[in-house]
CSV table of C-alpha atoms and ligand atoms in Angstrom, one decimal:
chain,number,residue,atom,x,y,z
A,1,UNK,CA,43.9,38.8,90.7
A,2,UNK,CA,47.7,39.2,90.3
A,3,UNK,CA,50.0,39.9,93.3
A,4,UNK,CA,53.7,40.7,92.7
A,5,UNK,CA,56.5,42.2,94.8
A,6,UNK,CA,59.5,44.2,93.7
A,7,UNK,CA,61.7,41.6,95.3
A,8,UNK,CA,60.1,38.9,93.0
A,9,UNK,CA,60.8,40.7,89.8
A,10,UNK,CA,64.3,42.0,90.7
A,11,UNK,CA,66.9,40.6,88.3
A,12,UNK,CA,64.2,39.2,85.9
A,13,UNK,CA,63.2,40.3,82.5
A,14,UNK,CA,60.9,42.8,84.2
A,15,UNK,CA,63.9,44.6,85.7
A,16,UNK,CA,65.4,47.0,83.1
A,17,UNK,CA,68.5,49.0,83.7
A,18,UNK,CA,69.6,52.0,81.6
A,19,UNK,CA,72.4,54.6,82.0
A,20,UNK,CA,70.5,57.0,84.3
A,21,UNK,CA,67.6,54.8,85.6
A,22,UNK,CA,66.4,51.4,86.7
A,23,UNK,CA,62.8,50.4,86.0
A,24,UNK,CA,61.1,47.4,87.7
A,25,UNK,CA,57.9,46.7,85.7
A,26,UNK,CA,55.2,45.4,87.9
A,27,UNK,CA,52.4,45.4,85.3
A,28,UNK,CA,53.1,45.0,81.6
A,29,UNK,CA,51.1,44.6,78.3
A,30,UNK,CA,51.1,40.8,78.7
A,31,UNK,CA,48.9,41.2,81.8
A,32,UNK,CA,46.2,42.5,79.5
A,33,UNK,CA,44.8,45.5,81.4
A,34,UNK,CA,45.7,48.4,79.0
A,35,UNK,CA,48.4,50.1,81.1
A,36,UNK,CA,51.8,49.3,82.6
A,37,UNK,CA,53.0,50.1,86.1
A,38,UNK,CA,56.6,50.7,87.0
A,39,UNK,CA,58.8,51.6,89.9
A,40,UNK,CA,61.6,53.7,88.5
A,41,UNK,CA,64.7,54.9,90.3
A,42,UNK,CA,66.6,57.8,88.6
A,43,UNK,CA,70.2,57.9,89.8
A,44,UNK,CA,71.5,60.8,91.9
A,45,UNK,CA,73.3,63.5,89.9
A,46,UNK,CA,71.8,62.4,86.5
A,47,UNK,CA,69.8,64.2,83.9
A,48,UNK,CA,67.4,62.3,81.6
A,49,UNK,CA,65.8,63.8,78.5
A,50,UNK,CA,62.6,62.0,77.4
A,51,UNK,CA,59.9,62.4,74.8
A,52,UNK,CA,57.1,59.8,74.8
A,53,UNK,CA,55.6,60.4,71.4
A,54,UNK,CA,53.6,57.1,71.5
A,55,UNK,CA,52.5,56.9,75.1
A,56,UNK,CA,50.9,58.9,77.9
A,57,UNK,CA,52.7,58.6,81.2
A,58,UNK,CA,51.8,59.6,84.8
A,59,UNK,CA,54.7,59.8,87.3
A,60,UNK,CA,54.4,60.1,91.1
A,61,UNK,CA,57.6,61.0,93.0
A,62,UNK,CA,57.7,59.0,96.2
A,63,UNK,CA,61.3,59.6,97.3
A,64,UNK,CA,64.1,62.1,96.6
A,65,UNK,CA,64.6,65.6,95.3
A,66,UNK,CA,65.0,66.9,91.8
A,67,UNK,CA,63.6,69.0,89.0
A,68,UNK,CA,61.3,68.5,86.0
A,69,UNK,CA,61.9,70.7,83.0
A,70,UNK,CA,59.1,71.1,80.5
A,71,UNK,CA,60.8,71.0,77.1
A,72,UNK,CA,58.0,72.7,75.4
A,73,UNK,CA,57.5,75.8,77.7
A,74,UNK,CA,60.8,75.8,79.5
A,75,UNK,CA,58.9,75.7,82.8
A,76,UNK,CA,60.8,74.1,85.7
A,77,UNK,CA,59.0,72.3,88.6
A,78,UNK,CA,60.6,70.9,91.8
A,79,UNK,CA,60.2,67.2,92.2
A,80,UNK,CA,59.8,65.9,95.7
A,81,UNK,CA,57.7,63.2,97.4
A,82,UNK,CA,54.0,63.8,96.6
A,83,UNK,CA,54.6,65.6,93.3
A,84,UNK,CA,52.9,64.0,90.2
A,85,UNK,CA,53.3,65.0,86.6
A,86,UNK,CA,51.1,63.8,83.7
A,87,UNK,CA,52.4,63.9,80.2
A,88,UNK,CA,49.0,64.3,78.6
A,89,UNK,CA,50.4,66.2,75.6
A,90,UNK,CA,53.4,64.0,74.7
A,91,UNK,CA,55.7,66.8,76.0
A,92,UNK,CA,59.4,66.7,75.7
A,93,UNK,CA,60.8,66.8,79.2
A,94,UNK,CA,63.9,66.4,81.3
A,95,UNK,CA,64.3,65.0,84.8
A,96,UNK,CA,67.2,66.2,86.9
A,97,UNK,CA,67.8,64.0,89.9
A,98,UNK,CA,69.5,66.0,92.7
A,99,UNK,CA,69.3,62.9,94.9
A,100,UNK,CA,68.2,59.5,93.9
A,101,UNK,CA,64.5,59.8,92.8
A,102,UNK,CA,62.0,57.0,93.2
A,103,UNK,CA,59.0,57.3,91.0
A,104,UNK,CA,55.8,55.3,90.4
A,105,UNK,CA,55.0,55.4,86.6
A,106,UNK,CA,52.0,54.4,84.7
A,107,UNK,CA,52.1,54.1,80.9
A,108,UNK,CA,49.2,53.8,78.4
A,109,UNK,CA,49.3,51.9,76.1
A,110,UNK,CA,51.2,49.4,78.2
A,111,UNK,CA,54.8,48.8,77.7
A,112,UNK,CA,55.6,45.3,76.5
A,113,UNK,CA,58.6,44.9,78.8
A,114,UNK,CA,62.2,45.5,77.6
A,115,UNK,CA,61.9,49.0,76.2
A,116,UNK,CA,64.8,51.4,76.8
A,117,UNK,CA,64.8,55.0,75.4
A,118,UNK,CA,65.8,55.6,71.7
A,119,UNK,CA,67.9,58.6,70.8
A,120,UNK,CA,64.9,60.9,71.3
A,121,UNK,CA,64.1,59.5,74.7
A,122,UNK,CA,61.0,57.7,73.3
A,123,UNK,CA,59.6,54.2,73.3
A,124,UNK,CA,58.2,52.5,70.1
A,125,UNK,CA,54.5,52.2,69.7
A,126,UNK,CA,52.7,49.2,71.1
A,127,UNK,CA,53.3,46.3,68.7
A,128,UNK,CA,49.7,45.0,68.4
A,129,UNK,CA,46.5,44.4,70.3
A,130,UNK,CA,47.7,40.8,70.8
A,131,UNK,CA,50.5,42.1,73.1
A,132,UNK,CA,48.3,44.1,75.4
B,201,9YT,C1,60.4,59.0,85.0
B,201,9YT,C2,60.7,58.3,83.8
B,201,9YT,O1,59.9,58.3,82.8
B,201,9YT,N1,61.8,57.5,83.8
B,201,9YT,C3,62.2,56.8,82.6
B,201,9YT,C4,61.9,55.3,82.8
B,201,9YT,C5,60.4,55.0,82.6
B,201,9YT,N2,59.7,55.5,83.7
B,201,9YT,C6,60.2,53.5,82.6
B,201,9YT,O2,60.5,52.9,81.6
B,201,9YT,O3,59.8,53.0,83.6
């Protein structure tokens, strides 16, 4: 069993800061369970375009208000605590944070740790089975 707190990982390699978000990665590929688990804060007033071509991601909003735009269909969905979205088709999407948004995110395959978005808003494929 592994037990970790957000306080323990703050300021460590598991704490990744980008222009519009901060992601504290509680479970990573090195833990060897096939998924990663992150607590992600999207900063108030920001817009983040993403396109996870190599991963499936589930996101549960637990704090804040915003909007999710499906980049494939153009559909818009309000984001508020209790709303979940699952990117089961590698959809392009944009998150608009009206207030600060706090999300719980699960990625499969697991992220290895230091990933930040490339110019398409994607992360590279998992390096190898040895990293999972
Ligand atoms: C909601 C979302 O996907 N935000 C971008 C960061 C990502 N969740 C991560 O790396 O934790």
